[in-house]
Coordinates of C-alpha atoms and ligand atoms in Angstrom, one line a residue:
M988 CA 116.3 -6.7 13.7
T989 CA 113.3 -8.1 11.7
P990 CA 113.7 -11.8 10.9
K991 CA 115.3 -12.4 7.5
N992 CA 115.0 -15.1 4.9
I993 CA 118.4 -16.8 4.6
A994 CA 119.9 -19.1 2.0
V995 CA 123.1 -21.0 2.9
A996 CA 124.9 -21.9 -0.3
G997 CA 127.5 -24.7 0.1
A998 CA 125.6 -25.9 3.2
T999 CA 127.1 -29.4 3.0
G1000 CA 130.8 -28.1 3.2
A1001 CA 133.1 -27.3 6.0
V1002 CA 132.2 -23.7 6.2
G1003 CA 128.5 -24.4 5.4
A1004 CA 128.3 -26.5 8.6
E1005 CA 129.6 -23.6 10.5
F1006 CA 127.2 -21.2 9.0
V1007 CA 124.5 -23.4 10.5
S1008 CA 126.0 -23.5 13.9
V1009 CA 126.9 -19.7 14.0
L1010 CA 123.4 -18.7 12.9
E1011 CA 122.0 -20.9 15.7
K1012 CA 124.4 -19.9 18.5
R1013 CA 124.1 -16.2 17.7
N1014 CA 120.3 -16.5 17.6
F1015 CA 120.3 -14.8 14.2
P1016 CA 116.7 -13.6 13.5
V1017 CA 115.7 -16.2 10.8
K1018 CA 112.3 -16.1 9.2
N1019 CA 112.9 -18.8 6.6
I1020 CA 116.0 -20.7 5.8
K1021 CA 117.2 -22.9 2.9
F1022 CA 120.1 -25.0 2.4
L1023 CA 121.7 -25.3 -1.0
A1024 CA 124.4 -27.5 -2.4
S1025 CA 125.1 -29.6 -5.6
A1026 CA 122.8 -32.1 -7.0
R1027 CA 125.0 -34.7 -5.3
S1028 CA 123.7 -33.6 -1.9
V1029 CA 120.0 -33.6 -2.7
G1030 CA 118.2 -35.8 -0.1
K1031 CA 120.8 -35.0 2.7
K1032 CA 119.3 -33.5 5.8
I1033 CA 120.5 -30.5 7.9
T1034 CA 119.2 -29.8 11.4
F1035 CA 118.6 -26.2 12.3
K1036 CA 117.2 -25.2 15.6
G1037 CA 115.8 -28.7 16.2
E1038 CA 114.1 -28.8 12.8
E1039 CA 115.2 -30.9 9.9
F1040 CA 115.6 -29.4 6.4
A1041 CA 116.3 -31.1 3.1
V1042 CA 119.2 -30.0 1.2
E1043 CA 118.1 -28.4 -2.1
E1044 CA 120.0 -28.3 -5.4
M1045 CA 121.3 -24.7 -6.0
T1046 CA 119.8 -23.1 -9.1
K1047 CA 119.4 -19.5 -10.4
D1048 CA 115.9 -19.6 -8.9
S1049 CA 117.0 -20.5 -5.4
F1050 CA 117.4 -16.8 -4.2
K1051 CA 113.8 -15.5 -5.0
G1052 CA 112.3 -14.1 -1.8
M1053 CA 115.6 -14.5 0.1
D1054 CA 117.2 -11.5 1.9
V1055 CA 120.7 -12.7 2.4
A1056 CA 122.6 -15.7 0.8
L1057 CA 125.7 -16.8 2.8
F1058 CA 127.9 -18.3 0.1
S1059 CA 130.7 -20.8 0.5
A1060 CA 130.5 -23.1 -2.5
G1061 CA 133.7 -22.0 -4.3
G1062 CA 134.5 -19.0 -6.4
S1063 CA 133.1 -20.4 -9.6
Q1064 CA 129.7 -21.0 -8.1
S1065 CA 129.7 -17.6 -6.6
K1066 CA 130.4 -16.1 -10.1
I1067 CA 127.6 -18.2 -11.6
Y1068 CA 125.0 -17.2 -9.0
A1069 CA 125.9 -13.5 -8.0
Q1070 CA 123.7 -11.9 -10.7
S1071 CA 120.7 -14.2 -9.7
C1072 CA 121.1 -12.9 -6.2
V1073 CA 121.4 -9.2 -7.1
D1074 CA 118.5 -9.4 -9.5
V1075 CA 116.1 -10.5 -6.8
G1076 CA 117.5 -8.2 -4.1
C1077 CA 119.1 -11.0 -2.0
V1078 CA 122.5 -9.7 -0.7
M1079 CA 125.3 -12.2 -1.3
V1080 CA 127.8 -12.4 1.4
D1081 CA 130.5 -14.4 -0.4
N1082 CA 133.2 -16.3 1.4
S1083 CA 135.1 -17.0 -1.9
S1084 CA 137.8 -14.8 -3.6
A1085 CA 135.6 -14.3 -6.6
F1086 CA 134.6 -10.6 -5.9
R1087 CA 137.0 -9.5 -3.1
M1088 CA 139.1 -7.2 -5.3
T1089 CA 136.1 -5.9 -7.3
P1090 CA 136.1 -2.1 -6.7
D1091 CA 132.3 -1.9 -6.0
V1092 CA 132.3 -4.9 -3.6
P1093 CA 133.1 -4.1 0.1
L1094 CA 135.5 -6.3 1.7
V1095 CA 134.6 -6.4 5.4
I1096 CA 135.9 -7.5 8.8
P1097 CA 133.1 -6.1 11.1
E1098 CA 135.5 -5.2 13.9
I1099 CA 137.7 -3.2 11.6
N1100 CA 135.7 -1.6 8.6
P1101 CA 132.0 -2.1 9.4
E1102 CA 131.0 1.1 7.7
D1103 CA 132.0 -0.3 4.3
V1104 CA 128.8 -2.5 4.2
K1105 CA 126.9 0.6 3.7
W1106 CA 128.1 1.1 0.0
H1107 CA 127.3 -2.5 -1.1
K1108 CA 125.6 -3.0 -4.4
G1109 CA 124.2 -6.5 -3.7
I1110 CA 127.5 -8.4 -3.0
I1111 CA 129.7 -8.1 0.1
A1112 CA 132.9 -10.2 0.2
N1113 CA 134.3 -12.0 3.2
P1114 CA 138.1 -11.7 3.3
N1115 CA 140.6 -14.6 3.0
C1116 CA 140.8 -16.4 6.2
S1117 CA 144.6 -15.7 6.7
T1118 CA 144.0 -12.0 6.1
I1119 CA 141.2 -11.8 8.5
I1120 CA 143.1 -13.6 11.3
M1121 CA 146.3 -11.5 10.7
L1122 CA 144.4 -8.2 10.7
M1123 CA 142.5 -9.1 13.9
A1124 CA 146.0 -9.1 15.5
V1125 CA 147.5 -6.3 13.6
Y1126 CA 144.5 -3.7 13.7
P1127 CA 144.6 -3.0 17.4
I1128 CA 148.3 -2.0 16.9
Y1129 CA 147.4 0.0 13.8
Q1130 CA 144.9 2.0 15.8
L1131 CA 147.9 3.0 18.2
S1132 CA 150.2 3.9 15.3
K1133 CA 150.1 3.5 11.5
V1134 CA 151.7 0.2 10.6
K1135 CA 154.3 0.6 7.7
R1136 CA 155.1 -3.1 7.1
V1137 CA 154.0 -6.6 8.0
I1138 CA 156.1 -9.8 7.7
V1139 CA 154.0 -12.8 8.3
S1140 CA 154.4 -16.6 8.1
T1141 CA 151.2 -18.6 8.3
Y1142 CA 150.7 -22.1 9.5
Q1143 CA 147.4 -22.9 7.9
A1144 CA 145.1 -25.8 8.7
A1145 CA 143.7 -28.4 6.4
S1146 CA 140.2 -26.9 6.8
G1147 CA 141.1 -24.0 4.5
A1148 CA 141.0 -26.5 1.7
G1149 CA 137.6 -27.8 2.6
A1150 CA 136.0 -30.6 4.4
K1151 CA 137.6 -33.2 2.1
A1152 CA 141.1 -32.0 3.0
M1153 CA 140.3 -32.3 6.7
K1154 CA 139.3 -36.0 6.1
E1155 CA 142.4 -36.5 4.0
L1156 CA 144.6 -35.3 7.0
E1157 CA 142.8 -37.8 9.2
D1158 CA 143.0 -40.6 6.8
Q1159 CA 146.6 -40.0 6.1
A1160 CA 147.6 -39.9 9.8
R1161 CA 145.8 -43.2 10.4
D1162 CA 147.3 -44.8 7.3
F1163 CA 150.8 -43.6 8.1
L1164 CA 150.7 -44.9 11.7
D1165 CA 149.3 -48.3 10.4
G1166 CA 152.2 -48.5 8.0
K1167 CA 149.9 -48.3 4.9
P1168 CA 150.6 -46.2 1.8
V1169 CA 149.2 -42.6 2.2
K1170 CA 146.7 -41.5 -0.3
K1171 CA 146.8 -37.9 -1.8
E1172 CA 143.6 -36.8 -3.5
V1173 CA 142.9 -33.3 -2.3
L1174 CA 146.1 -31.7 -1.3
P1175 CA 149.2 -32.0 -3.5
Y1176 CA 151.5 -33.5 -1.0
Q1177 CA 151.3 -35.6 2.2
I1178 CA 150.0 -33.3 4.9
A1179 CA 150.1 -35.8 7.8
F1180 CA 153.5 -35.5 9.6
N1181 CA 154.6 -32.9 7.1
L1182 CA 154.1 -29.3 5.9
F1183 CA 154.4 -27.6 2.6
S1184 CA 154.1 -24.2 0.8
H1185 CA 150.5 -23.2 0.4
N1186 CA 148.8 -25.2 -2.4
T1187 CA 147.9 -22.2 -4.6
K1188 CA 149.6 -21.3 -7.8
I1189 CA 152.8 -19.4 -7.7
G1190 CA 153.1 -16.2 -9.7
D1191 CA 156.1 -14.9 -11.7
D1192 CA 157.3 -13.0 -8.5
G1193 CA 157.4 -16.2 -6.5
Y1194 CA 154.3 -15.4 -4.4
N1195 CA 151.5 -17.8 -4.3
E1196 CA 147.9 -16.8 -4.7
E1197 CA 147.2 -16.9 -1.0
E1198 CA 150.1 -14.6 -0.3
V1199 CA 148.8 -12.2 -3.0
K1200 CA 145.4 -12.1 -1.4
M1201 CA 146.9 -11.2 2.0
I1202 CA 148.8 -8.3 0.5
K1203 CA 146.0 -6.8 -1.6
E1204 CA 143.1 -7.5 0.8
T1205 CA 145.0 -5.7 3.6
N1206 CA 145.3 -2.6 1.4
K1207 CA 141.6 -2.7 0.6
I1208 CA 140.2 -3.4 4.1
L1209 CA 142.4 -0.8 5.8
H1210 CA 142.0 1.8 2.9
D1211 CA 145.7 2.1 3.1
E1212 CA 147.8 1.6 0.0
N1213 CA 151.1 2.3 1.8
I1214 CA 151.0 -0.6 4.2
K1215 CA 153.4 -3.3 2.8
V1216 CA 152.9 -6.9 3.6
T1217 CA 155.4 -9.9 2.9
P1218 CA 153.7 -13.2 3.6
T1219 CA 154.9 -16.8 3.5
C1220 CA 151.9 -19.1 3.5
V1221 CA 152.4 -22.7 4.7
R1222 CA 150.0 -25.6 5.0
V1223 CA 150.5 -27.5 8.3
P1224 CA 148.9 -30.7 9.6
V1225 CA 146.3 -29.0 11.8
L1226 CA 142.7 -29.7 11.3
R1227 CA 140.9 -26.3 11.6
A1228 CA 142.7 -23.2 13.1
H1229 CA 145.3 -21.1 11.4
S1230 CA 148.3 -19.7 13.2
E1231 CA 150.4 -16.8 12.1
S1232 CA 153.8 -15.5 13.2
I1233 CA 153.7 -11.7 12.6
V1234 CA 156.3 -8.8 12.7
V1235 CA 155.0 -5.3 12.3
E1236 CA 156.9 -2.0 11.9
T1237 CA 155.0 1.0 13.2
E1238 CA 155.5 4.7 12.5
Q1239 CA 155.8 5.5 16.2
K1240 CA 157.5 3.6 19.0
L1241 CA 155.0 1.7 21.0
S1242 CA 155.4 0.2 24.5
L1243 CA 154.6 -3.5 24.8
D1244 CA 152.2 -2.8 27.6
A1245 CA 150.2 -0.4 25.2
V1246 CA 150.2 -3.2 22.6
R1247 CA 149.0 -5.8 25.1
S1248 CA 146.3 -3.6 26.4
A1249 CA 145.1 -2.7 23.0
I1250 CA 144.9 -6.4 21.9
A1251 CA 143.1 -7.4 25.1
K1252 CA 140.5 -4.7 24.7
F1253 CA 139.9 -5.3 21.0
P1254 CA 136.5 -7.1 20.3
G1255 CA 137.2 -10.6 19.0
C1256 CA 140.7 -10.8 20.4
Q1257 CA 142.0 -12.5 23.6
L1258 CA 145.4 -11.9 24.9
V1259 CA 147.3 -15.2 25.7
D1260 CA 150.7 -14.1 26.6
D1261 CA 152.1 -15.9 29.7
R1262 CA 155.9 -15.9 29.4
E1263 CA 156.4 -17.5 32.9
K1264 CA 154.5 -20.6 31.9
N1265 CA 155.6 -20.5 28.3
Y1266 CA 151.8 -20.4 27.4
F1267 CA 150.8 -18.8 24.3
P1268 CA 148.1 -19.2 21.6
M1269 CA 147.7 -22.7 20.1
P1270 CA 145.5 -23.8 17.2
L1271 CA 143.8 -26.5 19.3
E1272 CA 142.7 -23.9 21.9
V1273 CA 141.0 -21.7 19.3
S1274 CA 139.3 -24.6 17.4
G1275 CA 135.6 -24.0 17.8
E1276 CA 136.1 -20.5 19.4
Y1277 CA 134.9 -17.2 18.0
D1278 CA 137.8 -15.1 19.3
C1279 CA 141.3 -15.0 18.0
K1280 CA 144.0 -15.4 20.5
V1281 CA 147.2 -13.3 20.4
G1282 CA 150.4 -13.5 22.3
R1283 CA 154.2 -13.7 22.1
I1284 CA 154.3 -10.0 22.1
R1285 CA 157.8 -8.7 22.1
Y1286 CA 160.1 -6.2 20.4
D1287 CA 161.5 -7.2 17.1
Y1288 CA 165.3 -6.5 16.9
T1289 CA 165.6 -5.9 13.2
F1290 CA 163.6 -2.6 13.0
D1291 CA 163.6 0.4 15.2
N1292 CA 159.8 0.2 15.8
G1293 CA 159.3 -3.4 15.4
I1294 CA 156.9 -5.7 17.3
A1295 CA 156.7 -9.5 17.0
L1296 CA 153.5 -11.5 17.8
F1297 CA 151.7 -14.7 17.2
V1298 CA 148.0 -15.2 16.5
C1299 CA 145.7 -18.2 16.3
G1300 CA 142.2 -18.1 14.9
D1301 CA 139.6 -20.7 14.0
Q1302 CA 139.8 -20.7 10.1
L1303 CA 136.2 -22.0 9.7
L1304 CA 134.7 -19.4 12.2
K1305 CA 136.4 -16.0 12.4
G1306 CA 138.2 -16.9 9.1
A1307 CA 135.0 -17.7 7.4
A1308 CA 131.4 -18.4 8.7
L1309 CA 131.5 -16.2 11.8
N1310 CA 132.8 -13.2 9.9
A1311 CA 130.1 -13.7 7.2
V1312 CA 127.3 -14.0 9.8
Q1313 CA 128.7 -10.9 11.5
I1314 CA 128.4 -9.0 8.1
A1315 CA 124.8 -10.2 7.7
E1316 CA 124.1 -8.8 11.2
L1317 CA 125.5 -5.5 10.2
L1318 CA 123.1 -5.5 7.2
Ligands
A2P1344 P1 128.3 -30.8 -2.3 O1 128.6 -31.4 -1.0 O2 127.0 -31.1 -2.9 O3 129.4 -31.0 -3.3 P2 134.1 -27.6 0.9 O4 134.6 -26.2 0.8 O5 134.1 -28.1 2.3 O6 134.6 -28.5 0.0 O7 132.5 -27.5 0.5 C1 132.1 -27.0 -0.8 C2 130.5 -26.7 -0.7 O8 130.2 -26.1 -2.0 C3 129.7 -28.0 -0.5 O9 128.5 -27.7 0.2 C4 129.4 -28.4 -2.0 O10 128.2 -29.2 -2.1 C5 129.2 -27.1 -2.5 N1 129.3 -27.1 -4.0 C6 130.3 -27.5 -4.8 N2 130.0 -27.5 -6.1 C7 128.7 -27.0 -6.2 C8 127.8 -26.7 -7.3 N3 128.2 -27.0 -8.5 N4 126.6 -26.3 -7.0 C9 126.2 -26.2 -5.8 N5 127.1 -26.3 -4.7 C10 128.3 -26.8 -4.9

């Protein structure tokens, strides 16, 4: 691959920091790199491959001469700057939900639908973190037999709400243990020693926005309008990795051995399924890891062809920065 000019938009955020580390660790061929954030961050420094870079304020001119912009500055910023990227031929790989359901924007998990990057028109969307982590566990099964439905409950880390929410969890835990009043500034309810329904708006049908994303994005990524998904998304007091309890109904009856072997072989997945030791995937053990871990594989008793499983994946990596850098690698 010829070295590319890369812009990291939202470089001071939780995902932004992971963009930097993933580009470094994967030895992405970088010619020039710039780090963009709001005016508040001008003057901050970011170290990349041993060299210090000053954070620049993101403006509409920031993308001239850039080949790829990795965006994680929130959906409103993605909407403001998308045209500026497209106009100068800089491909926007966008981590926000701004363009995920736009018909001419591919929504890509490189292990699942890499061919979709080919039809991009300047913007490629990174799916929602919960969708990515769910499909990393479901797709190996889908390859054995079409999946008719997915029932999923998420246990989502604070990182999904950004660096400030991670700090809020730490601060609340400290204050709670010190007997001090707990402050709530980012998340709507106390997250330390608690959990609550995902902090996105609830629609008329009772599903919140995160749940709707999981439903619609699954159809788009798999190019399968028939697969039905019922999610329940919950925020839990974990710092940075999401977990999901999943039941799938397949068209054909599958053996558990076939499912285990498909998951173990699938790139980006590790099988962690030790019934004897009661040892299964845990969010702490995937934090900082590229692979998702999948286990608790067993038959579901409520469907004829039902399989239950549990997956953990690092929300900031496979759920965000790693997936986006993998998309840039495909480009
Ligand atoms: P800043 O640190 O200057 O506010 P997180 O998701 O962890 O909250 O991070 C959000 C990222 O998006 C940060 O890097 C933040 O920069 C950046 N960001 C937020 N608002 C803007 C904006 N108006 N222009 C550019 N970057 C922004």
